[in-house]
Short mmCIF file of C-alpha atoms in Angstrom, two decimals:
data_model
loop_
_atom_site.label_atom_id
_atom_site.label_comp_id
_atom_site.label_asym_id
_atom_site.label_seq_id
_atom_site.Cartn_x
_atom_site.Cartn_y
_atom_site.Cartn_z
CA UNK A 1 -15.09 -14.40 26.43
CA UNK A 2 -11.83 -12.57 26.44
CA UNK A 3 -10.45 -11.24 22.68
CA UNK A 4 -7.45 -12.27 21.62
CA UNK A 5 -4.99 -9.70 21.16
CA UNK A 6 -3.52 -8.10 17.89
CA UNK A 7 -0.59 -9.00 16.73
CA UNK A 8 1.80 -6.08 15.72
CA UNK A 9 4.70 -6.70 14.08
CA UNK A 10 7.16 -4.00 13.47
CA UNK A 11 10.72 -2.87 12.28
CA UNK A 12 12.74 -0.14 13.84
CA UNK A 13 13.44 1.52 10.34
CA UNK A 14 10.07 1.43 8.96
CA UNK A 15 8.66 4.86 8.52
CA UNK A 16 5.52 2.97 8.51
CA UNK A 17 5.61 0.68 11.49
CA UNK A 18 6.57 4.20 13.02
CA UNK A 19 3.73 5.78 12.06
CA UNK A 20 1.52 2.71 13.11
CA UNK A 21 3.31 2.57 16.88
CA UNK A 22 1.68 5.47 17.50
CA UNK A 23 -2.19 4.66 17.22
CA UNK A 24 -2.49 0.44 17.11
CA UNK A 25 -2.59 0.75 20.95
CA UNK A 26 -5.09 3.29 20.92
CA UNK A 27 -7.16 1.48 18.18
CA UNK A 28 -7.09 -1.84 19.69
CA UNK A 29 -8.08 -0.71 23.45
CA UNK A 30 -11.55 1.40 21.93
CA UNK A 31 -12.14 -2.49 20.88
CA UNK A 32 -11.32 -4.48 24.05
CA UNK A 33 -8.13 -5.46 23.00
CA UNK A 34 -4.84 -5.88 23.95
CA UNK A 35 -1.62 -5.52 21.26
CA UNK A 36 1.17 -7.57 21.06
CA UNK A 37 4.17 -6.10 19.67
CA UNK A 38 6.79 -8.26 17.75
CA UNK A 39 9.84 -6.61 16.88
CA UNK A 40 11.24 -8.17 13.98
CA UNK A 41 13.69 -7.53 10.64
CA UNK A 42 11.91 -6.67 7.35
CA UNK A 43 15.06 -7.85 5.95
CA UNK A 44 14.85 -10.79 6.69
CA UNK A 45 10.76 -11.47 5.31
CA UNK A 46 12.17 -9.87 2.22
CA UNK A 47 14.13 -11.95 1.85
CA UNK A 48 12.06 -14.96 1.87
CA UNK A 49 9.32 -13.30 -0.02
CA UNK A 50 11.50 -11.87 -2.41
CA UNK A 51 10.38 -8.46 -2.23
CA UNK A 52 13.16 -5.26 -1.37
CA UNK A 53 12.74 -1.96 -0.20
CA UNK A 54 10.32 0.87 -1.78
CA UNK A 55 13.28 2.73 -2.45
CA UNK A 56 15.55 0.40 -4.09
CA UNK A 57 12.99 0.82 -7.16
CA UNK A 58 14.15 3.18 -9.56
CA UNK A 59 10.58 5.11 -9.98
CA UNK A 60 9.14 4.47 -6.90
CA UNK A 61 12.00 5.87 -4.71
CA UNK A 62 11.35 9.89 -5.04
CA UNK A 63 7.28 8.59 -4.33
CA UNK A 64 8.29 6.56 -1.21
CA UNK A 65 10.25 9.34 0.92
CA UNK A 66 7.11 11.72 -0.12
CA UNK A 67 4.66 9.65 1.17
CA UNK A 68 6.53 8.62 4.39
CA UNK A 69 6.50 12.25 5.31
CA UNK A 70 3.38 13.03 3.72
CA UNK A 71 1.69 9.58 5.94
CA UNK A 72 3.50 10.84 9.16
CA UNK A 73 1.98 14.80 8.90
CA UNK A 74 -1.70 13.53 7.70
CA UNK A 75 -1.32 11.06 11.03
CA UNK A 76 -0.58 14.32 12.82
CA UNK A 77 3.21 12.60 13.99
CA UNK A 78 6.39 14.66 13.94
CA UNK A 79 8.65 13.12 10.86
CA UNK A 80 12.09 14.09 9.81
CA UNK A 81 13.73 11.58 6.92
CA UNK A 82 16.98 9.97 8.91
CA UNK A 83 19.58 10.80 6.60
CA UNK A 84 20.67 7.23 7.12
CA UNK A 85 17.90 5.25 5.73
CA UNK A 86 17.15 2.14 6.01
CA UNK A 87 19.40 0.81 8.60
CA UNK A 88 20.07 -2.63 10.45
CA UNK A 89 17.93 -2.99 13.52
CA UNK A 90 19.01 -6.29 14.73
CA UNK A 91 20.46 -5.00 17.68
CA UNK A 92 17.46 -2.68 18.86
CA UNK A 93 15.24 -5.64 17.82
CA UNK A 94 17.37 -7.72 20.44
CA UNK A 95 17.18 -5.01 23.22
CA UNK A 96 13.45 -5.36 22.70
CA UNK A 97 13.20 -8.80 23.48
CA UNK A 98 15.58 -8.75 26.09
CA UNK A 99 13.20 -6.36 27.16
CA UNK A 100 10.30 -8.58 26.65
CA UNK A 101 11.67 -12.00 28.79
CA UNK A 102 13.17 -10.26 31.54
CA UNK A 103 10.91 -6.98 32.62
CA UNK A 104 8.33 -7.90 30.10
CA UNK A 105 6.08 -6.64 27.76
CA UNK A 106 5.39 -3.11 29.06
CA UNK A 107 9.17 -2.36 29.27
CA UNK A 108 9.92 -3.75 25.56
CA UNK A 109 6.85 -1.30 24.14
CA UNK A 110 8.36 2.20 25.91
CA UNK A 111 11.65 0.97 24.18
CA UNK A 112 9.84 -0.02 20.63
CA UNK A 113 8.32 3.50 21.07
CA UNK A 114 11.68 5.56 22.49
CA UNK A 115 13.53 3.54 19.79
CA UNK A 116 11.47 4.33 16.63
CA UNK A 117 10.71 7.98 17.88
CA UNK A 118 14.25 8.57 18.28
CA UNK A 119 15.10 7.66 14.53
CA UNK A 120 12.01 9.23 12.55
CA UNK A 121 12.42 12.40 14.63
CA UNK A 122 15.94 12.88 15.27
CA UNK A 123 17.46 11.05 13.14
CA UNK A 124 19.18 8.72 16.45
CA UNK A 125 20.84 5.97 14.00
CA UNK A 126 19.83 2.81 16.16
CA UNK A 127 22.82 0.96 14.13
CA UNK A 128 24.99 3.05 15.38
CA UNK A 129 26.40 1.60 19.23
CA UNK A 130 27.14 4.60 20.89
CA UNK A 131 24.01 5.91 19.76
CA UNK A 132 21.87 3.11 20.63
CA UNK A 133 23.67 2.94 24.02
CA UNK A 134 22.88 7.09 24.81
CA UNK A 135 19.37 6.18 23.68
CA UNK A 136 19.26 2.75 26.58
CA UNK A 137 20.48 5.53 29.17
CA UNK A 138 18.34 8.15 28.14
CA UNK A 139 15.32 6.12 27.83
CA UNK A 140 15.88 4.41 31.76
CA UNK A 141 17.96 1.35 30.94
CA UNK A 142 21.36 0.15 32.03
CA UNK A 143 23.20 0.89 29.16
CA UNK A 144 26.14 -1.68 29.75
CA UNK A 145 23.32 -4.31 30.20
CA UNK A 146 21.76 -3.51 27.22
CA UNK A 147 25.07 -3.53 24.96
CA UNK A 148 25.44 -7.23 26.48
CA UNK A 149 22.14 -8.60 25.47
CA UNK A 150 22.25 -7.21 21.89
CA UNK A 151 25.71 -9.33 21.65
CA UNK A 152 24.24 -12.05 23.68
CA UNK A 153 23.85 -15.68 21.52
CA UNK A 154 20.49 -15.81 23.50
CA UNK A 155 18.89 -12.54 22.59
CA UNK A 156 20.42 -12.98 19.00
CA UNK A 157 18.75 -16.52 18.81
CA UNK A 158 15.41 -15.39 20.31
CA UNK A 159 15.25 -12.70 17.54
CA UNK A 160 15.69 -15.39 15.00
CA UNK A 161 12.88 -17.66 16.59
CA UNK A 162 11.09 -14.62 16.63
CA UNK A 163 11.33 -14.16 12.64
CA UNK A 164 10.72 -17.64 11.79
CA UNK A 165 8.27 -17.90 13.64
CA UNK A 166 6.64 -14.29 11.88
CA UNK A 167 7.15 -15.99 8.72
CA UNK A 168 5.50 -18.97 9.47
CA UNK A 169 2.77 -16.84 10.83
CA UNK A 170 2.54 -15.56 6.52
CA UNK A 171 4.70 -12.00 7.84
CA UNK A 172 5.79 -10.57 4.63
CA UNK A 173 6.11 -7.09 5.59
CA UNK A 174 5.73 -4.31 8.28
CA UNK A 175 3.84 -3.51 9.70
CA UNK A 176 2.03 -6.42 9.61
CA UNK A 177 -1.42 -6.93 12.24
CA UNK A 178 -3.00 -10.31 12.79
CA UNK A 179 -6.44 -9.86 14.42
CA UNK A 180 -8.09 -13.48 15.20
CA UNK A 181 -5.91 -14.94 12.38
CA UNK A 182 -7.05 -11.90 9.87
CA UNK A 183 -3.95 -10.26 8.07
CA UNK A 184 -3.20 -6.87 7.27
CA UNK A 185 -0.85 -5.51 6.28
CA UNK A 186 0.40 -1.52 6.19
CA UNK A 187 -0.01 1.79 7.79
CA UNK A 188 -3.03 2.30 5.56
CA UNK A 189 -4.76 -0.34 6.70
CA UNK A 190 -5.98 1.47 10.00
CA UNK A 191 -9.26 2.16 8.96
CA UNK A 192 -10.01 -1.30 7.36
CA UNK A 193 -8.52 -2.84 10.94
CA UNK A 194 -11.09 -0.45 13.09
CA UNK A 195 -14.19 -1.72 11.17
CA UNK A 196 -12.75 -5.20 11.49
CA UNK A 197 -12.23 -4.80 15.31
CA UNK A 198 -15.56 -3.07 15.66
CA UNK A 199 -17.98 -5.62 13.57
CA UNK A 200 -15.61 -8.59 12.57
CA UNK A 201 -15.87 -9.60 8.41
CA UNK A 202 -17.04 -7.00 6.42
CA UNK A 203 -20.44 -7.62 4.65
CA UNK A 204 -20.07 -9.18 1.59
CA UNK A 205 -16.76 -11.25 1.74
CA UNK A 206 -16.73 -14.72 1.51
CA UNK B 1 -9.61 30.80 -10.18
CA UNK B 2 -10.27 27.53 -12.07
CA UNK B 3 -9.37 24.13 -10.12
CA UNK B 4 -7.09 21.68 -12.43
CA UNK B 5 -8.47 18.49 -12.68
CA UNK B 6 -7.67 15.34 -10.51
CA UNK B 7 -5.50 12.90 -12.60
CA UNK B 8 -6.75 9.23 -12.49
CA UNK B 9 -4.61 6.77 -13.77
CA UNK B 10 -5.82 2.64 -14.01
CA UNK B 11 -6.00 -0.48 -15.57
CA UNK B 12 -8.77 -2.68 -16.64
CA UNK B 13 -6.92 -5.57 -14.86
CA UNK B 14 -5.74 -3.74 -11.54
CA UNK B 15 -8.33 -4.89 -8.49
CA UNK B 16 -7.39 -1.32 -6.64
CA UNK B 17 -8.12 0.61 -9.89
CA UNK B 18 -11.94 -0.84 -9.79
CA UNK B 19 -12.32 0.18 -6.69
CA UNK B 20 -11.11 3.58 -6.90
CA UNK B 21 -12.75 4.16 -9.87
CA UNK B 22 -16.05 3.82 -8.02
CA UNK B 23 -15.53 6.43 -5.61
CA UNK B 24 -13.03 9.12 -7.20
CA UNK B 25 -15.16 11.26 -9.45
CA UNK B 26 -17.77 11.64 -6.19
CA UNK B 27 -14.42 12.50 -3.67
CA UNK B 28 -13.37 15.03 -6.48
CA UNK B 29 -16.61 16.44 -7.06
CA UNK B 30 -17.03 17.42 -3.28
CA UNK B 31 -14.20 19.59 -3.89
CA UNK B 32 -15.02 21.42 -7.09
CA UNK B 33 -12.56 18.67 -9.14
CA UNK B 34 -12.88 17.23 -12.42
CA UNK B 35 -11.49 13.89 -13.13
CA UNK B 36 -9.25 13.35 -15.65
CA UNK B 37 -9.29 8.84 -16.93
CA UNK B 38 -6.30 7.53 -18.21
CA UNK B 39 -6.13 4.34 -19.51
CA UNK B 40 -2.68 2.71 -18.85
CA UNK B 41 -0.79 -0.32 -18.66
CA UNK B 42 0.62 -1.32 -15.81
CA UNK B 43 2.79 -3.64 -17.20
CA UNK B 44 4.49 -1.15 -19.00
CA UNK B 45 5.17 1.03 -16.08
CA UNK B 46 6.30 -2.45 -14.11
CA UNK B 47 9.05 -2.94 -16.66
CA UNK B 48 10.20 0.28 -16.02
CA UNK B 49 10.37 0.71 -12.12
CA UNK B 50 11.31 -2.57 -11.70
CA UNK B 51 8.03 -4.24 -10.28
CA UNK B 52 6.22 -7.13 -10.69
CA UNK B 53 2.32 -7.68 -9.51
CA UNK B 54 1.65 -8.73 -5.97
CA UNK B 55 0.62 -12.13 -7.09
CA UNK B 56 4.37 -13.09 -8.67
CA UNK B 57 5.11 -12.62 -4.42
CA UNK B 58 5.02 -16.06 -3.18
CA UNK B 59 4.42 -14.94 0.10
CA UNK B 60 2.11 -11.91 -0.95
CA UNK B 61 0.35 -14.26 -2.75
CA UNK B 62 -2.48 -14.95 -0.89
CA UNK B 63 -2.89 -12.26 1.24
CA UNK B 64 -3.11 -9.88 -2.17
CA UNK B 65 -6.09 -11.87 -3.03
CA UNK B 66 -7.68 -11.48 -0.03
CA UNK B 67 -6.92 -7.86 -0.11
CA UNK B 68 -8.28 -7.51 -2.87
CA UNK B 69 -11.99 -8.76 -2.05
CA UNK B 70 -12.06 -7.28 1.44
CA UNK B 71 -10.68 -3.88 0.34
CA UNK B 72 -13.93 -4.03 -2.24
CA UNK B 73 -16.16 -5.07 0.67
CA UNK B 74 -15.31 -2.43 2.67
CA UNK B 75 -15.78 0.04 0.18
CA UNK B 76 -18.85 -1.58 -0.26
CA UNK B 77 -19.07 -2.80 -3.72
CA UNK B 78 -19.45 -5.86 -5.58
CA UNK B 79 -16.35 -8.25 -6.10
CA UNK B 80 -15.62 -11.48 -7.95
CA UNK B 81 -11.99 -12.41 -8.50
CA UNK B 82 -11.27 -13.39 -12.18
CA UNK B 83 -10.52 -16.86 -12.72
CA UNK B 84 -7.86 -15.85 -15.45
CA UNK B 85 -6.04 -13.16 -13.66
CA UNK B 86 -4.10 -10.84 -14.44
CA UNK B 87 -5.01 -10.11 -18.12
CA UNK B 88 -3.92 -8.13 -20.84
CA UNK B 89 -5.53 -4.88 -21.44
CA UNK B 90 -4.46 -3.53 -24.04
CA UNK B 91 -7.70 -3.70 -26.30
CA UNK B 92 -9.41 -2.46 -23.62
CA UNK B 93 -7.46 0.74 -23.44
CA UNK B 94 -7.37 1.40 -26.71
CA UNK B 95 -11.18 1.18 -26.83
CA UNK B 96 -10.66 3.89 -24.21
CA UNK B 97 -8.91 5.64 -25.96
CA UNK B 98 -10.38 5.42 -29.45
CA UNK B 99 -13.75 7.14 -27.68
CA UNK B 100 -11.80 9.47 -25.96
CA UNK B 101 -11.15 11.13 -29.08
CA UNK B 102 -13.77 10.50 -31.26
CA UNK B 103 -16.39 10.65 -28.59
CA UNK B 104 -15.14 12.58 -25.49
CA UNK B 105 -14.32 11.59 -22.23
CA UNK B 106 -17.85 10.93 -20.80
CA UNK B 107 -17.94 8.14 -23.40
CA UNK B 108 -14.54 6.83 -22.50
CA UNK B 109 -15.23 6.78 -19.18
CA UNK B 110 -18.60 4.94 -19.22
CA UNK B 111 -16.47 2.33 -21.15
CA UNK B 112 -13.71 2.31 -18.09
CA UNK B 113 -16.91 1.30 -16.01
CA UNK B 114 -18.59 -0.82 -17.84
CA UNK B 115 -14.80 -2.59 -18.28
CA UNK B 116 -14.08 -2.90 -14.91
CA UNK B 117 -16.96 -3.80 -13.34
CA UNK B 118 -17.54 -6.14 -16.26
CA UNK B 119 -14.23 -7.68 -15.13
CA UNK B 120 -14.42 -7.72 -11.56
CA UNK B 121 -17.73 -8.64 -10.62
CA UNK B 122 -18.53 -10.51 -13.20
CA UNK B 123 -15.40 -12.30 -14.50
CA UNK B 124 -15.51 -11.16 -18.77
CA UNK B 125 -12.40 -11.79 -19.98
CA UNK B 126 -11.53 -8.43 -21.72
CA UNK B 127 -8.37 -9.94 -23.28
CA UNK B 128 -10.37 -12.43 -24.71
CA UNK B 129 -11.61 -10.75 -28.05
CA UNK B 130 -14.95 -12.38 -28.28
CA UNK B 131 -15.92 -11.14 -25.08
CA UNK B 132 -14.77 -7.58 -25.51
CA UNK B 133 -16.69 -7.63 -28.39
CA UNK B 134 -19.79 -8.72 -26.86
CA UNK B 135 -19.10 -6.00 -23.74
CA UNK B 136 -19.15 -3.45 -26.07
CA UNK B 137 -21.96 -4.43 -27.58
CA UNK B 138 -23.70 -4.59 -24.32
CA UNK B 139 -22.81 -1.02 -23.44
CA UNK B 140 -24.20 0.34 -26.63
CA UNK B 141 -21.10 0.63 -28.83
CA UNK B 142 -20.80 -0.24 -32.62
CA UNK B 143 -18.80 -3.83 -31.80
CA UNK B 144 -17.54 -4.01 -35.18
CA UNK B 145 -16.30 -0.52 -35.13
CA UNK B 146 -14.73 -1.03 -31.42
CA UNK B 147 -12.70 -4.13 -32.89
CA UNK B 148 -11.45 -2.07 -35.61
CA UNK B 149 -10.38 0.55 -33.26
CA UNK B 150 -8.54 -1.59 -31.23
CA UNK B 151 -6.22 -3.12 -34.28
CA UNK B 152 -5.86 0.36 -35.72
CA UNK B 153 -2.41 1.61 -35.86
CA UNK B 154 -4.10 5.02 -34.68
CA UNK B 155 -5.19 3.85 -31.33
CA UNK B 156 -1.79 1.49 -30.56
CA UNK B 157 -0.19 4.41 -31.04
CA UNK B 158 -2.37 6.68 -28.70
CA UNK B 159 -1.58 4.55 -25.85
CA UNK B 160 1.94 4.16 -26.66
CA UNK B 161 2.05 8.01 -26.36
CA UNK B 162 -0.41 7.70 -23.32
CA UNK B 163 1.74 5.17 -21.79
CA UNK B 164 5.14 7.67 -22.39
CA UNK B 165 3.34 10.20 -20.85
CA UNK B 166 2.47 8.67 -17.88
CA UNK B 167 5.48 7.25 -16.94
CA UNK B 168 7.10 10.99 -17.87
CA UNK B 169 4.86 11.90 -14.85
CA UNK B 170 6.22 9.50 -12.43
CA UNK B 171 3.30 7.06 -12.63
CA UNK B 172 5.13 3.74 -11.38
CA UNK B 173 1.12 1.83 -10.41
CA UNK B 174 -1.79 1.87 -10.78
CA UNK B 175 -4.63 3.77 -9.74
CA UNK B 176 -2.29 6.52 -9.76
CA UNK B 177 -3.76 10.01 -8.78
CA UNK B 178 -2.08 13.26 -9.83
CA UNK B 179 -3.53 16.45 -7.93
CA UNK B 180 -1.61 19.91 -9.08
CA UNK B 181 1.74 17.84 -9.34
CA UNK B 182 1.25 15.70 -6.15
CA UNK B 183 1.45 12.12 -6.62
CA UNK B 184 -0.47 9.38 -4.53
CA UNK B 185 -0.30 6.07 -5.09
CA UNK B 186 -3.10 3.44 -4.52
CA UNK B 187 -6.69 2.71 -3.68
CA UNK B 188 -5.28 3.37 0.13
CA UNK B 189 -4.73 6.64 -0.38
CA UNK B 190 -8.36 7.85 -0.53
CA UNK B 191 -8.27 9.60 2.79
CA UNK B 192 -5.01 11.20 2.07
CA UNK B 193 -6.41 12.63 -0.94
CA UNK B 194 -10.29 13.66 0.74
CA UNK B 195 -8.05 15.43 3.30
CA UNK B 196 -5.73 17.02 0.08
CA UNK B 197 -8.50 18.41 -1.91
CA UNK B 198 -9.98 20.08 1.29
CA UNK B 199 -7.25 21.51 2.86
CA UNK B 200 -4.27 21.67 0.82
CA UNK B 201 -0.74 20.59 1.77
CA UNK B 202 -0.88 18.46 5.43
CA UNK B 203 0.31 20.70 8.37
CA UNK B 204 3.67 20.09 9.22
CA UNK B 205 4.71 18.74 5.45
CA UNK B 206 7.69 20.64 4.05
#
C-alpha cells in the first residue's frame, strides 16, 4: 500500500520552518514517504488561535533569537538573524503556489528552499519587491511573471484557501507536520516524527 | 577545575517538567554535572512574560494534550493526564522547599519525584490538601510537620524569594535549564543540552 505523504506546512519568516526545510525531505524519504509542502502565513493561524510571536513577549524575546541561532548551528545550517524580523510573506507565499498549479510541486519546493535560505542567511527581505524580484531571477524564474502572480486576485485567493483550509486541518503554528492525520508541531519535533515514521504510535499511548 | 551545576527549574503541575525531571540528573551525570531543583511557579513567571498555558489556546488545545502523553511515551515513561488540570502548586513547592533547607537537596528532590509522578501518572491532586498530606505521608515525611511547613510564613517566603530569583535569571517556563549562564527552554531541548554538556558552545554559534 502506498504511504500517504507528510504534510509540511511552513512560513517564509520562520527561523524554524527554515531550519525544518532543510531535513523533512530527507526524513520522510528514509521512511517511504513523500512531503507535501504548504506555504502558508503564521499570521494569519495566530490570529485565529490567539497566540503572537515568541518575540513580542517581553521575557521570552532575548531567549527566542538565542535559540533560533542556537537550533540552526546544532542542525549544522548556516543562520544569520535578518535584521528585519518577522516580515510579511504573503507575496513569496503566492509565488509558491503559483509555483505549485502551473510547473508544480518540484518548482514551488526549490523556491520554498531559495526563498527561506535567502532570508535566514542573507538577510534577502522577501517583503521587500525588488528584492523578492532579484531573488525570482536569480533563482531561474521570470521575474516580471512572478511580480504578476503575487498581485494576481487568483494567487492571492488560492493562498487564502490555502490557510483556511490549514486551519481547518487544526494548523496553529509552523512548522506544523501531519503524518496519517498525527500532528506535530515544531522544529523539535524531528526526532519524535522519525520514530513515528519508522514504527507508527509510540508504545504506551492511548 | 570544578563543573557548576546544571540549573533545573519546574513545576509540580507542568507535563514537560515530569518528564524532564526523569531524565536530567542521568544526562548531567554523563557529563560530570550536578543538578541543581528549583521549585517554581509557573504562573508567576506567566504573569510576568506575558503567557498563558497551552491549554487557554483554543486551537492548541488539544494538540497540547496530546503532546503531552506522546512526548511521555516516547521518553518512555508512565503518563496519566490529571482530570483537574492545571493545579496550584504552591504547597507543593514549599514542601520543596521547607526540606531543602532543613533536610538538603537529596530530600527535596525525592519529594519533586514522588510529586510529580504522584501527579502525572497517577492523578493526586497536590493542591488538594488532604491528598498532599497523604503523599507525604506515603513518601516517609512527618505529614503533620509537612502541613505546617507549607502555611509557615518561613517557607511562603522562600519561594517568593525563589520565585524573584528565577525570574531575575530570565526563567520565563518551565522546565527551564540554566548551564554556565545559557538558557534552554523545554523538555525539547534535551538533545540541545546532551550535545552542550559534551561539547561546549555549537560550531558556528557566535
Amino acid at each position: 500500500m502506498q504511504k500517504g505523504p507528510l504534510h509540511f506546512y511552513f512560513d517564509f519568516s520562520s527561523p524554524y520552518s527554515y531550519i525544518a526545510s532543510e531535513w523533512v525531505d530527507a526524513v520522510a524519504a528514509r521512511h517511504g514517504r513523500r512531503v507535501q509542502w504548504h506555504a502558508i502565513l503564521l499570521g494569519v493561524t495566530f490570529q485565529v488561535a490567539e497566540l503572537k510571536p515568541q518575540i513580542e513577549h517581553p521575557l521570552k524575546r532575548d531567549y527566542a533569537f538565542r535559540d533560533f541561532a542556537r537550533s540552526a548551528a546544532f542542525a549544522g545550517l548556516p543562520y544569520q538573524q535578518p535584521a528585519r524580523f518577522p516580515i510579511a510573506t504573503q507575496n513569496a507565499a503566492r509565488v509558491f503556489w503559483w509555483l505549485h498549479e502551473t510547473q508544480g510541486a518540484a518548482a514551488a519546493v526549490a523556491w520554498a528552499r531559495a526563498g527561506l535560505r535567502a532570508y535566514f542567511t542573507r538577510g534577502v527581505s522577501l517583503d521587500d519587491p525588488a528584492q523578492l524580484k532579484a531573488l525570482a531571477a536569480e533563482s531561474g524564474l521570470d521575474a516580471d511573471a512572478a511580480e504578476q502572480a503575487w498581485s494576481d486576485p487568483v494567487w492571492k485567493d488560492k493562498l487564502k484557501t490555502v490557510n483556511s483550509a490549514a486551519i481547518a486541518a487544526g494548523v496553529f503554528g509552523a512548522p506544523y507536520f501531519l503524518i496519517d492525520g498525527e500532528a506535530f508541531w515544531g522544529n523539535d519535533r524531528q526526532a519524535q516524527i522519525e520514530r513515528w515514521l519508522a514504527t507508527g504510535p509510540f508504545k504506551g499511548l492511548v
